[in-house]
């Protein structure tokens, strides 16, 4: 069975974007949704009375955030459970909750706009990506919908263990939602790929060989995805700029970087920058193994 989708809301202006993304994921997977507002837990040290009053105020704020979200999600088809969670940070609270319920995804907003009643300061999305046990879905500010209308799930693909893990996760969502897959590999244009090689002939030969290798790996990966229609493309340019500007996919999957603790999301340079710049929802998948 597929676990629930956990959505973190904090009263900020991008919280509705996270709710839209979380609802689409839960509906596509045929699973339930948990909407969580994380508030500060009592500190181990400090002035008891002041601390208790502050914690109580933050708990009331979290309850208000959930009430507002409940109104916004009225009529949504999937089953929704609303929870307040006490923790040392929003990222810790959401990550712990996701682990407890064996969540399929955690969905959060991008945090690009100024908060209205943000319960915690800081970038929850980036902190989650430093150690979540399940894929982290980040909704861009002002998410355009309806999600699923493009019927295409994108994968930022490289033929590495992380790239293959991202493809596997994307294929599972595609099978549930009925969407097609599109695998995209971005290669550096011109001499950006060869800063230490001299000679135009050598450079052109290397780039031609590299492109052929990428095309072969893309074609092989697309052909090996069971039960899903998959296409592929090879683009030239800056990886972050090219992937961030994709606007013809419903969501974009990418892998974590190539080292770090197994079965945890560990941000690499591309995924970290994409989480701040992508035009479409970004899903970063934990490492396997």
mmCIF file of C-alpha atoms in Angstrom:
data_model
loop_
_atom_site.group_PDB
_atom_site.id
_atom_site.type_symbol
_atom_site.label_atom_id
_atom_site.label_comp_id
_atom_site.label_asym_id
_atom_site.label_seq_id
_atom_site.Cartn_x
_atom_site.Cartn_y
_atom_site.Cartn_z
ATOM 1 C CA UNK A 1 0.000 0.000 0.000
ATOM 2 C CA UNK A 2 1.077 3.577 -0.652
ATOM 3 C CA UNK A 3 1.590 5.678 2.444
ATOM 4 C CA UNK A 4 -0.098 9.059 2.923
ATOM 5 C CA UNK A 5 1.139 12.354 1.558
ATOM 6 C CA UNK A 6 2.197 14.814 4.260
ATOM 7 C CA UNK A 7 1.712 18.521 3.549
ATOM 8 C CA UNK A 8 3.356 21.142 5.718
ATOM 9 C CA UNK A 9 1.495 24.437 6.109
ATOM 10 C CA UNK A 10 2.684 27.425 8.122
ATOM 11 C CA UNK A 11 0.349 30.315 7.355
ATOM 12 C CA UNK A 12 2.723 31.746 4.749
ATOM 13 C CA UNK A 13 1.557 32.895 1.338
ATOM 14 C CA UNK A 14 2.895 29.765 -0.343
ATOM 15 C CA UNK A 15 1.084 27.303 1.942
ATOM 16 C CA UNK A 16 -1.875 27.004 -0.497
ATOM 17 C CA UNK A 17 0.602 26.000 -3.224
ATOM 18 C CA UNK A 18 1.839 23.147 -1.034
ATOM 19 C CA UNK A 19 -1.758 22.075 -0.376
ATOM 20 C CA UNK A 20 -2.554 22.019 -4.117
ATOM 21 C CA UNK A 21 0.533 19.923 -4.834
ATOM 22 C CA UNK A 22 -0.110 17.562 -1.917
ATOM 23 C CA UNK A 23 -3.744 17.040 -2.911
ATOM 24 C CA UNK A 24 -2.759 16.204 -6.478
ATOM 25 C CA UNK A 25 -0.141 13.710 -5.326
ATOM 26 C CA UNK A 26 -2.545 12.031 -2.887
ATOM 27 C CA UNK A 27 -5.352 11.874 -5.450
ATOM 28 C CA UNK A 28 -3.023 10.526 -8.142
ATOM 29 C CA UNK A 29 -1.742 7.806 -5.828
ATOM 30 C CA UNK A 30 -5.168 7.004 -4.404
ATOM 31 C CA UNK A 31 -3.949 7.595 -0.872
ATOM 32 C CA UNK A 32 -4.808 9.875 2.049
ATOM 33 C CA UNK A 33 -3.502 13.328 2.915
ATOM 34 C CA UNK A 34 -2.112 14.561 6.226
ATOM 35 C CA UNK A 35 -2.002 18.347 6.587
ATOM 36 C CA UNK A 36 0.367 19.318 9.392
ATOM 37 C CA UNK A 37 1.162 22.623 11.065
ATOM 38 C CA UNK A 38 4.323 22.389 13.141
ATOM 39 C CA UNK A 39 4.687 24.647 16.173
ATOM 40 C CA UNK A 40 7.561 25.030 18.668
ATOM 41 C CA UNK A 41 7.823 22.453 21.409
ATOM 42 C CA UNK A 42 8.563 23.519 25.004
ATOM 43 C CA UNK A 43 12.248 24.251 25.504
ATOM 44 C CA UNK A 44 14.253 22.058 27.851
ATOM 45 C CA UNK A 45 15.658 25.148 29.578
ATOM 46 C CA UNK A 46 14.285 28.634 30.105
ATOM 47 C CA UNK A 47 11.698 30.602 31.981
ATOM 48 C CA UNK A 48 8.821 28.201 32.470
ATOM 49 C CA UNK A 49 5.957 30.684 32.505
ATOM 50 C CA UNK A 50 7.117 32.744 29.529
ATOM 51 C CA UNK A 51 8.023 29.640 27.569
ATOM 52 C CA UNK A 52 4.665 28.017 28.276
ATOM 53 C CA UNK A 53 2.768 31.125 27.174
ATOM 54 C CA UNK A 54 4.799 31.407 23.981
ATOM 55 C CA UNK A 55 4.347 27.726 23.141
ATOM 56 C CA UNK A 56 0.608 27.994 23.802
ATOM 57 C CA UNK A 57 0.399 31.023 21.495
ATOM 58 C CA UNK A 58 2.235 29.158 18.734
ATOM 59 C CA UNK A 59 -0.078 26.165 19.193
ATOM 60 C CA UNK A 60 -3.098 28.440 18.780
ATOM 61 C CA UNK A 61 -1.504 29.901 15.643
ATOM 62 C CA UNK A 62 -0.988 26.393 14.254
ATOM 63 C CA UNK A 63 -4.627 25.572 14.936
ATOM 64 C CA UNK A 64 -5.733 28.712 13.080
ATOM 65 C CA UNK A 65 -3.540 27.769 10.120
ATOM 66 C CA UNK A 66 -5.152 24.326 9.977
ATOM 67 C CA UNK A 67 -8.656 25.828 10.209
ATOM 68 C CA UNK A 68 -7.899 28.109 7.260
ATOM 69 C CA UNK A 69 -6.438 25.234 5.264
ATOM 70 C CA UNK A 70 -9.485 23.101 6.052
ATOM 71 C CA UNK A 71 -11.725 25.762 4.532
ATOM 72 C CA UNK A 72 -9.537 26.004 1.451
ATOM 73 C CA UNK A 73 -9.603 22.230 0.928
ATOM 74 C CA UNK A 74 -13.327 21.790 1.432
ATOM 75 C CA UNK A 75 -14.666 19.401 -1.191
ATOM 76 C CA UNK A 76 -11.343 17.714 -1.966
ATOM 77 C CA UNK A 77 -11.922 14.084 -2.938
ATOM 78 C CA UNK A 78 -9.209 12.405 -0.841
ATOM 79 C CA UNK A 79 -9.399 11.711 2.902
ATOM 80 C CA UNK A 80 -7.617 14.416 4.923
ATOM 81 C CA UNK A 81 -6.268 14.275 8.468
ATOM 82 C CA UNK A 82 -5.316 17.597 10.099
ATOM 83 C CA UNK A 83 -2.610 17.601 12.772
ATOM 84 C CA UNK A 84 -0.627 20.010 14.895
ATOM 85 C CA UNK A 85 2.913 18.794 15.574
ATOM 86 C CA UNK A 86 5.233 20.079 18.309
ATOM 87 C CA UNK A 87 8.893 20.024 17.354
ATOM 88 C CA UNK A 88 12.149 21.960 17.492
ATOM 89 C CA UNK A 89 11.719 23.022 13.848
ATOM 90 C CA UNK A 90 9.255 22.666 11.004
ATOM 91 C CA UNK A 91 11.625 20.417 9.064
ATOM 92 C CA UNK A 92 12.205 18.094 12.025
ATOM 93 C CA UNK A 93 8.502 17.906 12.792
ATOM 94 C CA UNK A 94 7.495 17.076 9.224
ATOM 95 C CA UNK A 95 10.338 14.605 8.774
ATOM 96 C CA UNK A 96 9.507 12.790 12.018
ATOM 97 C CA UNK A 97 5.824 12.667 11.093
ATOM 98 C CA UNK A 98 6.619 11.321 7.620
ATOM 99 C CA UNK A 99 8.756 8.589 9.121
ATOM 100 C CA UNK A 100 6.068 7.641 11.639
ATOM 101 C CA UNK A 101 3.342 7.249 9.006
ATOM 102 C CA UNK A 102 5.631 5.857 6.248
ATOM 103 C CA UNK A 103 4.695 8.789 4.015
ATOM 104 C CA UNK A 104 4.921 8.550 0.250
ATOM 105 C CA UNK A 105 5.808 12.254 -0.088
ATOM 106 C CA UNK A 106 6.261 15.437 1.912
ATOM 107 C CA UNK A 107 4.931 18.545 0.138
ATOM 108 C CA UNK A 108 5.891 22.080 1.156
ATOM 109 C CA UNK A 109 5.777 25.571 -0.304
ATOM 110 C CA UNK A 110 8.788 27.332 -1.737
ATOM 111 C CA UNK A 111 8.902 30.150 0.790
ATOM 112 C CA UNK A 112 9.573 32.758 -1.893
ATOM 113 C CA UNK A 113 6.977 35.228 -0.657
ATOM 114 C CA UNK A 114 6.921 37.046 2.644
ATOM 115 C CA UNK A 115 5.093 35.059 5.334
ATOM 116 C CA UNK A 116 1.743 36.085 6.741
ATOM 117 C CA UNK A 117 1.851 33.968 9.897
ATOM 118 C CA UNK A 118 4.861 31.726 9.408
ATOM 119 C CA UNK A 119 5.319 29.445 12.418
ATOM 120 C CA UNK A 120 9.065 28.988 11.901
ATOM 121 C CA UNK A 121 11.623 31.150 10.158
ATOM 122 C CA UNK A 122 14.062 29.679 7.634
ATOM 123 C CA UNK A 123 13.841 27.435 4.602
ATOM 124 C CA UNK A 124 11.885 24.344 5.583
ATOM 125 C CA UNK A 125 12.211 22.845 2.103
ATOM 126 C CA UNK A 126 16.011 22.952 2.078
ATOM 127 C CA UNK A 127 16.243 21.586 5.604
ATOM 128 C CA UNK A 128 13.906 18.743 4.729
ATOM 129 C CA UNK A 129 16.050 17.908 1.740
ATOM 130 C CA UNK A 130 19.020 17.499 4.048
ATOM 131 C CA UNK A 131 17.633 14.265 5.482
ATOM 132 C CA UNK A 132 14.066 13.293 4.567
ATOM 133 C CA UNK A 133 13.302 9.570 4.327
ATOM 134 C CA UNK A 134 10.804 10.110 1.486
ATOM 135 C CA UNK A 135 10.679 12.302 -1.616
ATOM 136 C CA UNK A 136 10.255 16.020 -0.932
ATOM 137 C CA UNK A 137 7.899 17.912 -3.254
ATOM 138 C CA UNK A 138 8.378 21.687 -3.417
ATOM 139 C CA UNK A 139 5.613 23.811 -4.923
ATOM 140 C CA UNK A 140 6.666 26.984 -6.756
ATOM 141 C CA UNK A 141 5.155 30.242 -5.594
ATOM 142 C CA UNK A 142 1.825 30.891 -7.309
ATOM 143 C CA UNK A 143 1.519 27.318 -8.551
ATOM 144 C CA UNK A 144 -0.391 27.248 -11.803
ATOM 145 C CA UNK A 145 -2.987 24.555 -12.112
ATOM 146 C CA UNK A 146 -4.719 22.370 -12.532
ATOM 147 C CA UNK A 147 -1.929 19.879 -11.967
ATOM 148 C CA UNK A 148 -2.218 16.858 -14.221
ATOM 149 C CA UNK A 149 -3.583 18.824 -17.175
ATOM 150 C CA UNK A 150 -0.288 18.476 -19.073
ATOM 151 C CA UNK A 151 -0.321 14.699 -18.558
ATOM 152 C CA UNK A 152 3.486 14.627 -18.499
ATOM 153 C CA UNK A 153 5.928 13.938 -15.658
ATOM 154 C CA UNK A 154 9.466 15.156 -16.159
ATOM 155 C CA UNK A 155 12.668 13.501 -14.956
ATOM 156 C CA UNK A 156 16.019 15.273 -14.808
ATOM 157 C CA UNK A 157 17.875 12.137 -15.821
ATOM 158 C CA UNK A 158 21.498 11.119 -15.582
ATOM 159 C CA UNK A 159 22.653 7.513 -15.795
ATOM 160 C CA UNK A 160 23.717 7.244 -12.152
ATOM 161 C CA UNK A 161 22.172 5.421 -9.178
ATOM 162 C CA UNK A 162 20.481 8.655 -8.086
ATOM 163 C CA UNK A 163 19.174 9.315 -11.588
ATOM 164 C CA UNK A 164 17.755 5.810 -11.851
ATOM 165 C CA UNK A 165 16.134 6.139 -8.425
ATOM 166 C CA UNK A 166 14.444 9.374 -9.509
ATOM 167 C CA UNK A 167 13.217 7.644 -12.677
ATOM 168 C CA UNK A 168 11.775 4.738 -10.676
ATOM 169 C CA UNK A 169 9.843 7.119 -8.401
ATOM 170 C CA UNK A 170 8.584 9.165 -11.348
ATOM 171 C CA UNK A 171 7.474 6.011 -13.172
ATOM 172 C CA UNK A 172 5.452 4.877 -10.155
ATOM 173 C CA UNK A 173 3.604 8.196 -10.054
ATOM 174 C CA UNK A 174 3.083 8.052 -13.822
ATOM 175 C CA UNK A 175 1.544 4.594 -13.590
ATOM 176 C CA UNK A 176 -0.899 5.763 -10.908
ATOM 177 C CA UNK A 177 -1.807 9.021 -12.655
ATOM 178 C CA UNK A 178 -1.811 7.743 -16.241
ATOM 179 C CA UNK A 179 0.707 10.402 -17.277
ATOM 180 C CA UNK A 180 3.555 10.022 -19.743
ATOM 181 C CA UNK A 181 7.201 10.364 -18.773
ATOM 182 C CA UNK A 182 9.777 12.621 -20.345
ATOM 183 C CA UNK A 183 13.447 12.140 -19.500
ATOM 184 C CA UNK A 184 15.668 15.193 -19.965
ATOM 185 C CA UNK A 185 19.458 15.270 -19.878
ATOM 186 C CA UNK A 186 21.244 18.612 -20.098
ATOM 187 C CA UNK A 187 24.809 18.792 -21.394
ATOM 188 C CA UNK A 188 27.066 21.836 -21.272
ATOM 189 C CA UNK A 189 27.211 23.771 -24.507
ATOM 190 C CA UNK A 190 30.470 24.394 -26.349
ATOM 191 C CA UNK A 191 33.731 24.613 -24.490
ATOM 192 C CA UNK A 192 32.018 24.783 -21.073
ATOM 193 C CA UNK A 193 32.241 20.999 -20.991
ATOM 194 C CA UNK A 194 36.000 20.937 -21.634
ATOM 195 C CA UNK A 195 37.812 23.664 -19.687
ATOM 196 C CA UNK A 196 41.150 21.844 -19.748
ATOM 197 C CA UNK A 197 41.260 20.468 -23.311
ATOM 198 C CA UNK A 198 42.788 22.459 -26.133
ATOM 199 C CA UNK A 199 41.961 22.262 -29.812
ATOM 200 C CA UNK A 200 38.630 22.582 -31.596
ATOM 201 C CA UNK A 201 38.896 19.181 -33.250
ATOM 202 C CA UNK A 202 39.529 17.410 -29.957
ATOM 203 C CA UNK A 203 36.676 19.295 -28.316
ATOM 204 C CA UNK A 204 34.196 18.516 -31.080
ATOM 205 C CA UNK A 205 35.144 14.837 -31.061
ATOM 206 C CA UNK A 206 34.725 14.626 -27.300
ATOM 207 C CA UNK A 207 31.367 16.412 -27.345
ATOM 208 C CA UNK A 208 30.071 14.219 -30.172
ATOM 209 C CA UNK A 209 31.061 11.101 -28.233
ATOM 210 C CA UNK A 210 29.523 12.450 -25.031
ATOM 211 C CA UNK A 211 26.236 13.289 -26.750
ATOM 212 C CA UNK A 212 26.091 9.841 -28.315
ATOM 213 C CA UNK A 213 26.662 8.253 -24.902
ATOM 214 C CA UNK A 214 23.930 10.391 -23.317
ATOM 215 C CA UNK A 215 21.502 9.607 -26.112
ATOM 216 C CA UNK A 216 22.116 5.886 -25.734
ATOM 217 C CA UNK A 217 21.562 5.976 -21.975
ATOM 218 C CA UNK A 218 18.384 8.046 -22.392
ATOM 219 C CA UNK A 219 16.966 5.731 -25.045
ATOM 220 C CA UNK A 220 17.801 2.663 -22.968
ATOM 221 C CA UNK A 221 16.269 4.135 -19.796
ATOM 222 C CA UNK A 222 13.071 5.208 -21.581
ATOM 223 C CA UNK A 223 12.674 1.780 -23.165
ATOM 224 C CA UNK A 224 13.161 -0.032 -19.852
ATOM 225 C CA UNK A 225 10.349 1.698 -17.921
ATOM 226 C CA UNK A 226 7.527 -0.858 -17.564
ATOM 227 C CA UNK A 227 3.897 0.111 -18.001
ATOM 228 C CA UNK A 228 4.577 3.755 -18.905
ATOM 229 C CA UNK A 229 4.916 5.649 -22.166
ATOM 230 C CA UNK A 230 8.283 7.416 -21.997
ATOM 231 C CA UNK A 231 10.036 9.854 -24.313
ATOM 232 C CA UNK A 232 13.428 11.495 -23.970
ATOM 233 C CA UNK A 233 15.350 14.574 -25.019
ATOM 234 C CA UNK A 234 18.912 15.872 -24.860
ATOM 235 C CA UNK A 235 19.340 19.605 -24.351
ATOM 236 C CA UNK A 236 22.392 21.854 -24.339
ATOM 237 C CA UNK A 237 23.039 24.676 -21.897
ATOM 238 C CA UNK A 238 23.306 25.313 -18.185
ATOM 239 C CA UNK A 239 21.659 22.445 -16.299
ATOM 240 C CA UNK A 240 19.926 24.598 -13.681
ATOM 241 C CA UNK A 241 18.713 27.280 -16.097
ATOM 242 C CA UNK A 242 17.441 24.706 -18.598
ATOM 243 C CA UNK A 243 15.646 22.507 -16.069
ATOM 244 C CA UNK A 244 14.264 25.442 -14.076
ATOM 245 C CA UNK A 245 12.619 26.871 -17.195
ATOM 246 C CA UNK A 246 10.736 23.670 -18.083
ATOM 247 C CA UNK A 247 7.059 24.553 -18.089
ATOM 248 C CA UNK A 248 5.505 21.726 -20.092
ATOM 249 C CA UNK A 249 5.554 19.079 -17.345
ATOM 250 C CA UNK A 250 3.242 18.707 -14.354
ATOM 251 C CA UNK A 251 6.121 17.987 -11.985
ATOM 252 C CA UNK A 252 9.880 17.485 -12.340
ATOM 253 C CA UNK A 253 11.720 14.676 -10.531
ATOM 254 C CA UNK A 254 15.432 14.805 -9.772
ATOM 255 C CA UNK A 255 17.793 12.724 -7.687
ATOM 256 C CA UNK A 256 19.924 13.663 -4.714
ATOM 257 C CA UNK A 257 23.632 14.103 -5.115
ATOM 258 C CA UNK A 258 25.930 11.108 -5.454
ATOM 259 C CA UNK A 259 27.110 10.788 -1.869
ATOM 260 C CA UNK A 260 25.747 11.011 1.655
ATOM 261 C CA UNK A 261 23.711 8.724 3.917
ATOM 262 C CA UNK A 262 21.733 6.045 2.108
ATOM 263 C CA UNK A 263 17.942 6.371 1.880
ATOM 264 C CA UNK A 264 18.100 10.058 2.736
ATOM 265 C CA UNK A 265 17.693 13.086 0.531
ATOM 266 C CA UNK A 266 21.059 14.829 0.236
ATOM 267 C CA UNK A 267 20.999 17.964 -1.876
ATOM 268 C CA UNK A 268 23.450 18.379 -4.687
ATOM 269 C CA UNK A 269 24.267 21.622 -6.452
ATOM 270 C CA UNK A 270 21.661 21.231 -9.187
ATOM 271 C CA UNK A 271 18.794 20.067 -6.966
ATOM 272 C CA UNK A 272 19.493 22.774 -4.362
ATOM 273 C CA UNK A 273 19.313 25.573 -6.912
ATOM 274 C CA UNK A 274 16.345 24.036 -8.701
ATOM 275 C CA UNK A 275 14.387 24.054 -5.439
ATOM 276 C CA UNK A 276 14.613 27.859 -5.482
ATOM 277 C CA UNK A 277 14.150 28.503 -9.204
ATOM 278 C CA UNK A 278 12.017 25.813 -10.889
ATOM 279 C CA UNK A 279 8.840 26.997 -12.611
ATOM 280 C CA UNK A 280 7.089 23.676 -12.027
ATOM 281 C CA UNK A 281 6.827 21.591 -8.846
ATOM 282 C CA UNK A 282 10.116 19.879 -8.036
ATOM 283 C CA UNK A 283 10.344 16.438 -6.390
ATOM 284 C CA UNK A 284 13.731 15.458 -4.962
ATOM 285 C CA UNK A 285 14.083 11.727 -4.331
ATOM 286 C CA UNK A 286 16.215 10.131 -1.554
ATOM 287 C CA UNK A 287 19.192 8.027 -2.430
ATOM 288 C CA UNK A 288 18.663 4.280 -2.643
ATOM 289 C CA UNK A 289 20.736 1.482 -1.176
#
